Coordinates of C-alpha atoms and ligand atoms in Angstrom, one line a residue:
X388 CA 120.7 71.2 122.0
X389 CA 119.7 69.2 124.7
X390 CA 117.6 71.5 127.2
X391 CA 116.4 70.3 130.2
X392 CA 112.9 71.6 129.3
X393 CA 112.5 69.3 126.4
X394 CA 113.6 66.3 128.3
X395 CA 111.4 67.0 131.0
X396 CA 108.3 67.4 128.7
X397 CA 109.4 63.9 127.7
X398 CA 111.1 62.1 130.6
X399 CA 109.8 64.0 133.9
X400 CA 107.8 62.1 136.2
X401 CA 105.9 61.9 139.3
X402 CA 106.3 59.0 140.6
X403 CA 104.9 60.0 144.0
X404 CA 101.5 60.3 142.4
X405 CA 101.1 57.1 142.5
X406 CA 100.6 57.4 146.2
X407 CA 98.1 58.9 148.2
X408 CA 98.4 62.7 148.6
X409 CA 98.4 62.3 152.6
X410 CA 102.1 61.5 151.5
X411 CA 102.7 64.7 149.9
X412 CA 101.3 68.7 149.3
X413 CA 101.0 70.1 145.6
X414 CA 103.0 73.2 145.8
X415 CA 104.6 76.1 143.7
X416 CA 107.7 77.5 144.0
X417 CA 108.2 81.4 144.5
X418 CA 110.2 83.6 142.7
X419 CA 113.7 84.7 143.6
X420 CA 114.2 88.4 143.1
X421 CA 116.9 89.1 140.3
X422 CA 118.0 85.4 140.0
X423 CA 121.3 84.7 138.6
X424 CA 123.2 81.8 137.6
X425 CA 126.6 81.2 140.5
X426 CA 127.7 77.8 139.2
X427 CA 126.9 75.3 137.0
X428 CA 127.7 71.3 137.6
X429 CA 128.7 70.1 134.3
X430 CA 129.6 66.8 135.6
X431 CA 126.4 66.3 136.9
X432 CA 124.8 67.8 133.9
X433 CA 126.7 65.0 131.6
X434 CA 125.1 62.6 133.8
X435 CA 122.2 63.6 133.5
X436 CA 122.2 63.5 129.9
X437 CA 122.1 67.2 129.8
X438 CA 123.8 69.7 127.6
X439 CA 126.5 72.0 129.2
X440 CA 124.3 75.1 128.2
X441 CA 120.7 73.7 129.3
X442 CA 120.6 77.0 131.9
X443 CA 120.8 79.4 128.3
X444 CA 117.0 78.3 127.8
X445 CA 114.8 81.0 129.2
X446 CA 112.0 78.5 130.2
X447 CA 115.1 76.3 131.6
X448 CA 116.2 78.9 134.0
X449 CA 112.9 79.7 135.0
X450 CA 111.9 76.4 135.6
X451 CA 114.8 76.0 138.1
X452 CA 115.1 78.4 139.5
X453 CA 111.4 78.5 140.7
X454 CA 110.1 81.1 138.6
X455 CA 107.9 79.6 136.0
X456 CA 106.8 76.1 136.1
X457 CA 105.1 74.6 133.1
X458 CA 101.6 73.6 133.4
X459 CA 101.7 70.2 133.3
X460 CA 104.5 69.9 135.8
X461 CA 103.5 69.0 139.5
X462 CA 106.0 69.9 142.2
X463 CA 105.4 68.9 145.7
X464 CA 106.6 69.1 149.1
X465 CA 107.2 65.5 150.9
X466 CA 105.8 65.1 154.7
X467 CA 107.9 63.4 157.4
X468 CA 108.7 63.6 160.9
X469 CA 111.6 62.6 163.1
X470 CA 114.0 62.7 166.3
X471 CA 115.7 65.6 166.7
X472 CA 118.8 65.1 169.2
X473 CA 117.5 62.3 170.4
X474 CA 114.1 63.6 171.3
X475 CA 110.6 63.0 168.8
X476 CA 110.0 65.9 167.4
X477 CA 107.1 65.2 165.7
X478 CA 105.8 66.4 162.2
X479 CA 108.3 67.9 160.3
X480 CA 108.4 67.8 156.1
X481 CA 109.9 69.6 153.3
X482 CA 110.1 73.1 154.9
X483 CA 112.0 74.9 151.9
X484 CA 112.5 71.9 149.1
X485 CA 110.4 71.6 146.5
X486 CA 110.5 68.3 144.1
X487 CA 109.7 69.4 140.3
X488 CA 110.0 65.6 139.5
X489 CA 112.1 62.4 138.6
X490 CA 114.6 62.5 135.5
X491 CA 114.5 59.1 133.9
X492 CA 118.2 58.2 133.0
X493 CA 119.7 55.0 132.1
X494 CA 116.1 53.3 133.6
X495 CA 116.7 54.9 136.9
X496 CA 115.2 57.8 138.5
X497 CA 116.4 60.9 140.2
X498 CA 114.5 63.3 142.1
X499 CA 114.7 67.0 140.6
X500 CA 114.4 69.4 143.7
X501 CA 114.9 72.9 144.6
X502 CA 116.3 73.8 148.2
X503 CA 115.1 77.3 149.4
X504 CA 112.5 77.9 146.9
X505 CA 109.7 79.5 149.3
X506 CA 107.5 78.0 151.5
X507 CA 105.2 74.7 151.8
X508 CA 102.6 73.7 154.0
X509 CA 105.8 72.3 156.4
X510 CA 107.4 75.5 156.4
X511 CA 106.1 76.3 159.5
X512 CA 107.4 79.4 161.3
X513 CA 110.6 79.0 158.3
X514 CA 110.8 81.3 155.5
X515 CA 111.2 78.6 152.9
X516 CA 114.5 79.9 151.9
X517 CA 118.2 79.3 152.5
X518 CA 121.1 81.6 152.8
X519 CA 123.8 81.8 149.7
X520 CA 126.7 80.4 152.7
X521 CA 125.3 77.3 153.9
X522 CA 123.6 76.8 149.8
X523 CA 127.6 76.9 148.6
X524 CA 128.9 74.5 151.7
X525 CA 126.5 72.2 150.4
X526 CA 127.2 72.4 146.7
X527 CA 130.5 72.1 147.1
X528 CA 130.4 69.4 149.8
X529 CA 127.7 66.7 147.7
X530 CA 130.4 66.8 145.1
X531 CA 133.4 66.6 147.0
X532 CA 131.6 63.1 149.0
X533 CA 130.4 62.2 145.4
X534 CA 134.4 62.5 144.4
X535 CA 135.4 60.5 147.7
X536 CA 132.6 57.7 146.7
X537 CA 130.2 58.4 149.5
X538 CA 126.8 57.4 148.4
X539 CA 125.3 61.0 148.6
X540 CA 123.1 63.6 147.1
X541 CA 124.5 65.9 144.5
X542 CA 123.6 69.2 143.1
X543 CA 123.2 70.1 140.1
X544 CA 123.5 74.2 139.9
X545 CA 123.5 76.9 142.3
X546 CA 121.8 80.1 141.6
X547 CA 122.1 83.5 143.8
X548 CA 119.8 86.6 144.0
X549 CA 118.5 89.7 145.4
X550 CA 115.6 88.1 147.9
X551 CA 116.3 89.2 151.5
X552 CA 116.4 86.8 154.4
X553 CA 116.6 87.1 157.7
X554 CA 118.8 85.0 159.9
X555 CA 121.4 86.7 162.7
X556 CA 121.4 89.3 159.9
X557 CA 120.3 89.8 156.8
X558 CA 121.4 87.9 153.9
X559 CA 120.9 87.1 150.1
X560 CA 118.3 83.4 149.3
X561 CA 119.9 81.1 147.3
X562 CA 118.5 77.9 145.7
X563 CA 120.2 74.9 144.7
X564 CA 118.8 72.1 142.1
X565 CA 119.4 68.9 144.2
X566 CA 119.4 65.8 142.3
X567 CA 118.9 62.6 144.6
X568 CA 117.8 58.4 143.7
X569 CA 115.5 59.1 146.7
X570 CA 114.8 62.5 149.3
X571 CA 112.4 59.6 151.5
X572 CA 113.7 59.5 155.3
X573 CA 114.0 57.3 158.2
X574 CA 111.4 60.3 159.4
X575 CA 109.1 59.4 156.3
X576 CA 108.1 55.9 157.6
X577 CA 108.3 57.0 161.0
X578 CA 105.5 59.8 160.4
X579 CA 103.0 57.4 159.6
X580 CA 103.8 54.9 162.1
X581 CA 103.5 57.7 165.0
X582 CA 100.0 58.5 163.7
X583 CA 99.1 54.8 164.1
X584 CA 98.4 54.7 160.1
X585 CA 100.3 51.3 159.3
X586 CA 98.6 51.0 156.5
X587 CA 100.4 53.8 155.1
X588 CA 103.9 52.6 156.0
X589 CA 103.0 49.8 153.8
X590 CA 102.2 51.9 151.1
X591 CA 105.4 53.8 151.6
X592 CA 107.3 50.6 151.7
X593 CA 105.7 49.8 148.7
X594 CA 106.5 52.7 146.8
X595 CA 109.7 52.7 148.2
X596 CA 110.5 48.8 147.0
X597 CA 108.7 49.2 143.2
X598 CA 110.6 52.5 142.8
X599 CA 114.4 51.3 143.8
X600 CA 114.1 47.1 144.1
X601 CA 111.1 46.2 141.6
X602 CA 113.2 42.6 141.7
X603 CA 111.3 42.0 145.5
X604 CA 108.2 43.4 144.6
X605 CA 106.6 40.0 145.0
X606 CA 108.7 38.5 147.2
X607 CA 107.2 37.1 150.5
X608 CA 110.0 38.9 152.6
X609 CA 110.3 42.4 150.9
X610 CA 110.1 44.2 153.7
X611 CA 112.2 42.6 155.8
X612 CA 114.7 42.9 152.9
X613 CA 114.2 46.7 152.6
X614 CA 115.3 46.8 156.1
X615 CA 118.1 44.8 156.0
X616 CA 119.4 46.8 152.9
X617 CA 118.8 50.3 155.2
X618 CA 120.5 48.7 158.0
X619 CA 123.6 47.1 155.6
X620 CA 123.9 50.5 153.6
X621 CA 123.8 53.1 156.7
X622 CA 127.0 51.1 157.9
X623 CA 128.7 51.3 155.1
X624 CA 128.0 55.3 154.5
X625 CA 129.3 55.8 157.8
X626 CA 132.3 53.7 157.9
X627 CA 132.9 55.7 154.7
X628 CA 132.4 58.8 156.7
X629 CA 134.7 57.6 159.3
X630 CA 137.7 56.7 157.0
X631 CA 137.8 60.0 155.9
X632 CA 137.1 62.3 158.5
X633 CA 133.8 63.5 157.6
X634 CA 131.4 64.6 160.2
X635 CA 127.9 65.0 159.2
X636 CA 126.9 67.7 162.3
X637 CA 122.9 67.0 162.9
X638 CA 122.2 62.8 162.3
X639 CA 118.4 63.4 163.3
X640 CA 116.1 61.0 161.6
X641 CA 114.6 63.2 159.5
X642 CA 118.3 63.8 157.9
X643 CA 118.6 60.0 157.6
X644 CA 118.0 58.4 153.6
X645 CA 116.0 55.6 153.1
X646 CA 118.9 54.2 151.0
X647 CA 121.9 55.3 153.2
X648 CA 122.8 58.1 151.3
X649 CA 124.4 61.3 152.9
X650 CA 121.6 64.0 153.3
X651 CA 121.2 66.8 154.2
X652 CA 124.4 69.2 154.6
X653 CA 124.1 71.7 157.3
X654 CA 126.9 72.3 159.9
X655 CA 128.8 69.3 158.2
X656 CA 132.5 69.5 158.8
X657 CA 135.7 67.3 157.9
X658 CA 138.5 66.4 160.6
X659 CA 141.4 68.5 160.5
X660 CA 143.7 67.4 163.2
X661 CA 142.5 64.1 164.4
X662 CA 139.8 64.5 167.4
X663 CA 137.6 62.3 168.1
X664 CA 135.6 64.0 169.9
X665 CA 135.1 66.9 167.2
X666 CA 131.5 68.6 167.4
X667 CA 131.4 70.5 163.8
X668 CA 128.2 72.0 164.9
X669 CA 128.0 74.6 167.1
X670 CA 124.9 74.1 168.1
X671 CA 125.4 70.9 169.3
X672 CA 126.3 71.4 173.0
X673 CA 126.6 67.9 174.9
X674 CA 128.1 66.4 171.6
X675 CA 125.3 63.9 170.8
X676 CA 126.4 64.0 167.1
X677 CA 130.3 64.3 167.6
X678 CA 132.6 62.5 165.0
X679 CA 133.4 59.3 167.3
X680 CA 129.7 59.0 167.8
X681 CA 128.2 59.0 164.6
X682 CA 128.3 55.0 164.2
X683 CA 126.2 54.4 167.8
X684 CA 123.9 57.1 166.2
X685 CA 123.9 55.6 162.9
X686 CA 122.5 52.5 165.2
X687 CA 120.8 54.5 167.0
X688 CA 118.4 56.0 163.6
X689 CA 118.1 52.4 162.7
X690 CA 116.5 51.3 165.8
X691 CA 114.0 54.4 165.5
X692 CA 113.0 52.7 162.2
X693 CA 112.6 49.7 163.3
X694 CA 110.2 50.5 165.4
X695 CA 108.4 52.3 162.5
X696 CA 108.9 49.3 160.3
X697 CA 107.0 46.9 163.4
X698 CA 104.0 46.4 161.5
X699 CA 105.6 45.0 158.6
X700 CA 108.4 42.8 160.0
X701 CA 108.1 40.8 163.0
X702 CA 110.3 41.5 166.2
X703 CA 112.8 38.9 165.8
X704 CA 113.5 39.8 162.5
X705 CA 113.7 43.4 162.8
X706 CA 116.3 42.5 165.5
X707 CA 118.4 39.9 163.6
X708 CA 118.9 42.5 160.8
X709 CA 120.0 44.7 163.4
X710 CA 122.5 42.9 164.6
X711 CA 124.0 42.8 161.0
X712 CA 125.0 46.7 162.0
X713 CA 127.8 46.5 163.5
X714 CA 129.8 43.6 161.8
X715 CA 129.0 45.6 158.7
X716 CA 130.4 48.7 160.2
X717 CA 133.7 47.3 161.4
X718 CA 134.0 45.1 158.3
X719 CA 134.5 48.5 155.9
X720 CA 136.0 50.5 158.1
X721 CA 138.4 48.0 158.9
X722 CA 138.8 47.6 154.7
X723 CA 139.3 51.1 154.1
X724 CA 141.8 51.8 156.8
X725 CA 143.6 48.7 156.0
X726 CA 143.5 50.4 152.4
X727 CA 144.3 53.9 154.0
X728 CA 147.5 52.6 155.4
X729 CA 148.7 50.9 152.3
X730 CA 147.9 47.5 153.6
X731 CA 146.2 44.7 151.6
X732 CA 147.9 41.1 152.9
X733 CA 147.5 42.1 156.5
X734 CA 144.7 40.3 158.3
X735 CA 141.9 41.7 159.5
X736 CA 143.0 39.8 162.7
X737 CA 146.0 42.3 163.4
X738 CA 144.1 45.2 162.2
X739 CA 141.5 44.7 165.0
X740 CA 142.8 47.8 167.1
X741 CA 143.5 50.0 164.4
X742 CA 142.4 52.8 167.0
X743 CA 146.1 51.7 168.2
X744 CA 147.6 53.3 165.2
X745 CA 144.9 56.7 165.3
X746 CA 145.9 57.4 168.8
X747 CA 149.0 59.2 169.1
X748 CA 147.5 61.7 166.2
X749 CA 145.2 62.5 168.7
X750 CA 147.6 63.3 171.1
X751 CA 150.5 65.0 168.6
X752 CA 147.3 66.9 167.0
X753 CA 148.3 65.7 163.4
X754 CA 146.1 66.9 160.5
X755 CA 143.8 63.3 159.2
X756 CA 144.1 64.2 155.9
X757 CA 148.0 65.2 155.4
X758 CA 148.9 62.6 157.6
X759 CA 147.6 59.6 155.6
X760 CA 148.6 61.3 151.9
X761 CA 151.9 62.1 153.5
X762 CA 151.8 58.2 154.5
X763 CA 152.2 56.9 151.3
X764 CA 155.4 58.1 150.8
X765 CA 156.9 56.2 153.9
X766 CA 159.7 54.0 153.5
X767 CA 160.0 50.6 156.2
X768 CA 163.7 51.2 155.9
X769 CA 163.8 54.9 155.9
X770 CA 164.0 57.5 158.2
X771 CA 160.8 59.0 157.5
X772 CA 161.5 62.5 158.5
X773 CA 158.6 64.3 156.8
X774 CA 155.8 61.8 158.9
X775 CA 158.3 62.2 162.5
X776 CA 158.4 66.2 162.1
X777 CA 154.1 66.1 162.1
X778 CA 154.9 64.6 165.5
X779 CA 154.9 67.0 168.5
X780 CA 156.8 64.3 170.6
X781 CA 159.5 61.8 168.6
X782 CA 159.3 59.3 171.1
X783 CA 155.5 59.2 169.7
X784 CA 156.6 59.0 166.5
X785 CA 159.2 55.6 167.2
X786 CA 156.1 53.6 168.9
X787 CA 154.2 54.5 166.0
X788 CA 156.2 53.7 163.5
X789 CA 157.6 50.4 164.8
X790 CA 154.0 49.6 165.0
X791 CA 153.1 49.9 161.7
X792 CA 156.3 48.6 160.3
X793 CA 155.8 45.5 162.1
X794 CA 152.3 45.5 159.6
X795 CA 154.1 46.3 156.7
X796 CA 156.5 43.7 157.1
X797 CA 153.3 41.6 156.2
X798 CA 153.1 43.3 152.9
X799 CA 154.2 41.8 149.5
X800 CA 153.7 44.4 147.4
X801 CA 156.8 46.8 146.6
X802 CA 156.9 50.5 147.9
X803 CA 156.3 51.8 144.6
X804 CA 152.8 50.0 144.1
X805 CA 151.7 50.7 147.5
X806 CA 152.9 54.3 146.9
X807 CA 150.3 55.0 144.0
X808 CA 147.5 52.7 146.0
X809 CA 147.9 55.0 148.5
X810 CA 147.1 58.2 146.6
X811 CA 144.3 56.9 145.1
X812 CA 142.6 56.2 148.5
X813 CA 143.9 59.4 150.7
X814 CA 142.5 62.6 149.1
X815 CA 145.3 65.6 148.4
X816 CA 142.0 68.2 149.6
X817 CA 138.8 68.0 151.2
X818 CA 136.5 70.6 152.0
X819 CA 137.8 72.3 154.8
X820 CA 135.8 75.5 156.3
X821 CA 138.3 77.9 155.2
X822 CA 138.0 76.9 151.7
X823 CA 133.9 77.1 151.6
X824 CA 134.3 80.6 153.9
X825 CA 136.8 81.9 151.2
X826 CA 134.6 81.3 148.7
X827 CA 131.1 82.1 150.6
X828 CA 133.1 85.3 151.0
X829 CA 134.1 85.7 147.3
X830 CA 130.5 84.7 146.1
X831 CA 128.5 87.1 148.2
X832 CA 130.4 90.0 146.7
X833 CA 129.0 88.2 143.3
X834 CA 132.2 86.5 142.4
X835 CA 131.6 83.0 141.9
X836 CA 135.0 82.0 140.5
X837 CA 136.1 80.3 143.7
X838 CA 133.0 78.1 143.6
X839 CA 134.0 77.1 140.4
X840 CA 137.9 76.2 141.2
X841 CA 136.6 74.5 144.3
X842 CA 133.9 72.3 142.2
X843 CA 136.4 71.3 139.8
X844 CA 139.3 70.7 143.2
X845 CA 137.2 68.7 145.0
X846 CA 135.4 66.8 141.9
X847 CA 139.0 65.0 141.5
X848 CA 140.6 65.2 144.9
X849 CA 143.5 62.3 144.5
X850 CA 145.0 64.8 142.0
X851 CA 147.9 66.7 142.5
X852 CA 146.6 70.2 141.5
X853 CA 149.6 72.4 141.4
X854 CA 148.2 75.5 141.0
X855 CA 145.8 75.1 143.7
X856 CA 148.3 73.0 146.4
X857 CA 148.1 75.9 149.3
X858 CA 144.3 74.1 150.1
X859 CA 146.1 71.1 150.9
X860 CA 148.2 72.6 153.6
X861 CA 146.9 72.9 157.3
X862 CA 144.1 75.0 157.8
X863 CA 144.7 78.9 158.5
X864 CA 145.2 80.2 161.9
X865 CA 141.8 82.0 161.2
X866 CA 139.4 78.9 160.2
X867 CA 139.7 78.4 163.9
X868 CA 137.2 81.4 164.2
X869 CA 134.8 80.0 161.6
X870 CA 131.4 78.9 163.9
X871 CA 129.0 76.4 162.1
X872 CA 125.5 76.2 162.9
X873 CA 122.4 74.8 162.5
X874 CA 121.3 78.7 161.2
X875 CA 120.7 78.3 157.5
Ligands
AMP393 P1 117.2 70.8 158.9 O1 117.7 71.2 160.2 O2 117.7 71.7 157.8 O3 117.3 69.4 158.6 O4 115.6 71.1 158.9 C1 114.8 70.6 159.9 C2 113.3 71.0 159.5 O5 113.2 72.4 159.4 C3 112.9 70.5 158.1 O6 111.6 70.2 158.2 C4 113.2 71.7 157.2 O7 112.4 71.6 156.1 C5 112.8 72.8 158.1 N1 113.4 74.1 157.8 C6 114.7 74.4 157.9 N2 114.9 75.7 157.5 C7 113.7 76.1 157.1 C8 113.3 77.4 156.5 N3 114.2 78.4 156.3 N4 112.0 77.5 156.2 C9 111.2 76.5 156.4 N5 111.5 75.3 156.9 C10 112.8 75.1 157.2
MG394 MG1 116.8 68.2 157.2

């Protein structure tokens, strides 16, 4: 069997130990009371090169879920800072996560981390812990983006247990085993730069470039070209999130990867009519991180970097990789619309004002999602009832679809082919609240089995699913009650 434990005695490492430790605190994890197992990724596990049954081993278990931790293993806590809503909020760091190291697999590593297990020196006035609900919407929701091909984090196992924490109430702690290429934030390099110690951004840059692009290490522009890849990937995550309705809730700095991965899942939530305007967290009261905005945000982060990154790249520089934002953005969005609505000979040209096309959803209040995996079964000589009856007014409908005809009519490819492009591109189900409150519900009784059905659901979400179809129906009356947070 292959356990965790014996390939972290040969494979773990600590990369971050190579720099200084004003990077970094050592830290130990505290126990959970009564730990137990909720759910098991074994995808994730597989990729890992783990066995399915690495939690069986005793030492295993303990090791993730915080209890014991070998004596030649070094966890730490990472320090950064950041802008919260706009505002510098000064030093922050790894309140509740604790890295137990890198995995070494296929020559690249991944960061080994526990979320909620106890406090660090950046806890401050936190508990170190996190609740079982928000511990199962992020679970569930790294996987389902992983599914959707967002560059995210993942997680690799979910364990519950009797530890008491306080939030409007009093809840169970949870800790999840995140599995990341990299946990360093826009916040990271800013943290340094704030204290006036460039020579630590350098460092950080350093690390940063040996550990993910050892091909620059001695090239004359590397840092420049870190930036540039920041800049180039943040786009493309967003205009990912954009194309399928995902909304990540609190885009501070701090919750910002250094490779443009999605971090960080708090009050996260997926469209489910088409709005715009759509705060999913309720904390969030002028709307700073609403769904429409998250691209000027996304620019936004970047230009709070830059100025971080000033002592390594000069002005102009910093600027002309800047620039390359927002072509980026529009160039994938643009691609995966165009790809969304079954169109692939169309030029980007006519699809300039595909905000056109999103418009009357707005206005009809048509579900994203059923709308564009109901699209794929249109027909440009048809009558299209199923796609006119999500309409609220049918005159809507007949500007609509004479619009998009007039696309289609561009197309070469037949019906059928576009048909089964189109499924592969729309998901069937994303994570809407109901589904993570049905099963936040289920699990805090003890019953994990939701979790599971919901991992393997949203792990293949261009499926058809039979058995589970009623989660890919409009959302309850009730999920209208759900209120997301920043409390976790
Ligand atoms: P977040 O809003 O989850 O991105 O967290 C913002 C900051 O607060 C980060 O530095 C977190 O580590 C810290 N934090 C959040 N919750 C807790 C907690 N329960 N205990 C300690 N630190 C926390
Ligand atoms: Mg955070």
């Amino acid at each position: 069997m292959d356990l965790i434990s014996s390939r972290l005695e040969q494979h773990f490492f600590n990369s971050f130990f190579e720099l200084d430790e004003e990077y970094f605190s050592s830290v130990s994890p505290t126990a959970l009371k009564e730990p137990k197992v909720g759910n098991i990724n074994n995808l994730l596990a597989k990729d890992l090169g783990l066995d399915e049954n690495f939690l069986e081993n005793n030492q295993t278990f303990d090791l993730l879920t915080g209890s014991d931790i070998p004596r030649d293993m070094m966890p730490i806590s990472l320090v950064y800072s950041g802008h919260q809503f706009g505002v510098w909020a000064g030093q922050l760091g790894d309140g509740r996560a604790i890295t137990l190291g890198e995995l070494s697999v296929d020559g690249e590593l991944w960061d080994i981390q526990l979320k909620g297990a106890g406090t660090t020196p950046y806890s401050r006035f936190g508990d170190g812990r996190a609740v079982l609900r928000s511990s199962i919407r992020e679970y569930l929701c790294s996987e389902a983006m992983h599914a959707l091909g967002i560059p995210t984090t993942r997680a690799l196992c979910i364990f519950n247990s009797k530890t008491p924490v306080y939030r409007e109430s009093k809840e169970n702690a949870a800790v999840i085993c995140r599995v990341a290429r990299s946990h360093i934030r826009f916040g990271s390099f800013e943290h340094f730069h704030h204290r006036r110690e460039q020579s630590a951004v350098k460092n950080l840059a350093r690390y940063v470039i040996e550990r993910h692009f050892s091909k620059w290490k001695s090239d004359e522009s590397n840092y420049k070209k870190l930036f540039r890849f920041v800049v180039v990937n943040t786009a493309r995550t967003i205009a990912k999130w954009q194309a399928i309705g995902f909304s990540h809730g609190v885009m501070n700095t701090d919750n910002m990867s250094i490779l443009g991965d999605t971090l960080d899942y708090g009050p996260f939530g997926f469209l489910d009519e088409y709005k715009p305007k759509f705060v999913c967290n309720h904390s969030d009261h002028q709307g700073r991180y609403s769904f429409q905005n998250q691209p000027r945000i996304g620019l936004w982060n970047l230009n709070a970097l830059a100025v971080a990154f000033s002592s390594l790249v000069p002005h102009t520089e910093l600027v002309e990789c800047l620039k390359e934002y927002q072509p980026e953005y529009e160039n994938v969005y643009t691609r995966l619309m165009a790809e969304k609505l079954g169109l692939e000979h169309t030029s980007s040209k006519r699809l300039s004002n595909i905000e056109r096309l999103l418009e009357p959803l707005e206005k009809n209040k048509i579900d994203y999602c059923i709308f564009f995996r109901s699209l794929s079964d249109y027909k440009l000589t048809g009558e299209n009832n199923y796609i006119k009856d999500m309409f609220l007014y049918s005159k809507d409908f007949d500007k609509w679809s004479y619009e998009y005809n007039k696309l289609l009519k561009h197309e070469t490819v037949s019906e059928e082919i576009r048909h089964e492009k189109m499924l592969r591109v729309n998901p069937k189900y994303i994570l809407r609240n109901h589904m993570a409150q049905e099963a936040i519900i289920l699990a805090e009784s003890g019953d994990f089995s939701l979790v599971t059905d919901l991992l393997h659901l949203l792990q293949s979400p261009y499926d058809e699913h039979p058995s589970m179809s009623r989660y890919a129906l409009n959302p309850p009356n009730w999920a209208s009650t759900i209120s997301i947070s920043c409390s976790s």
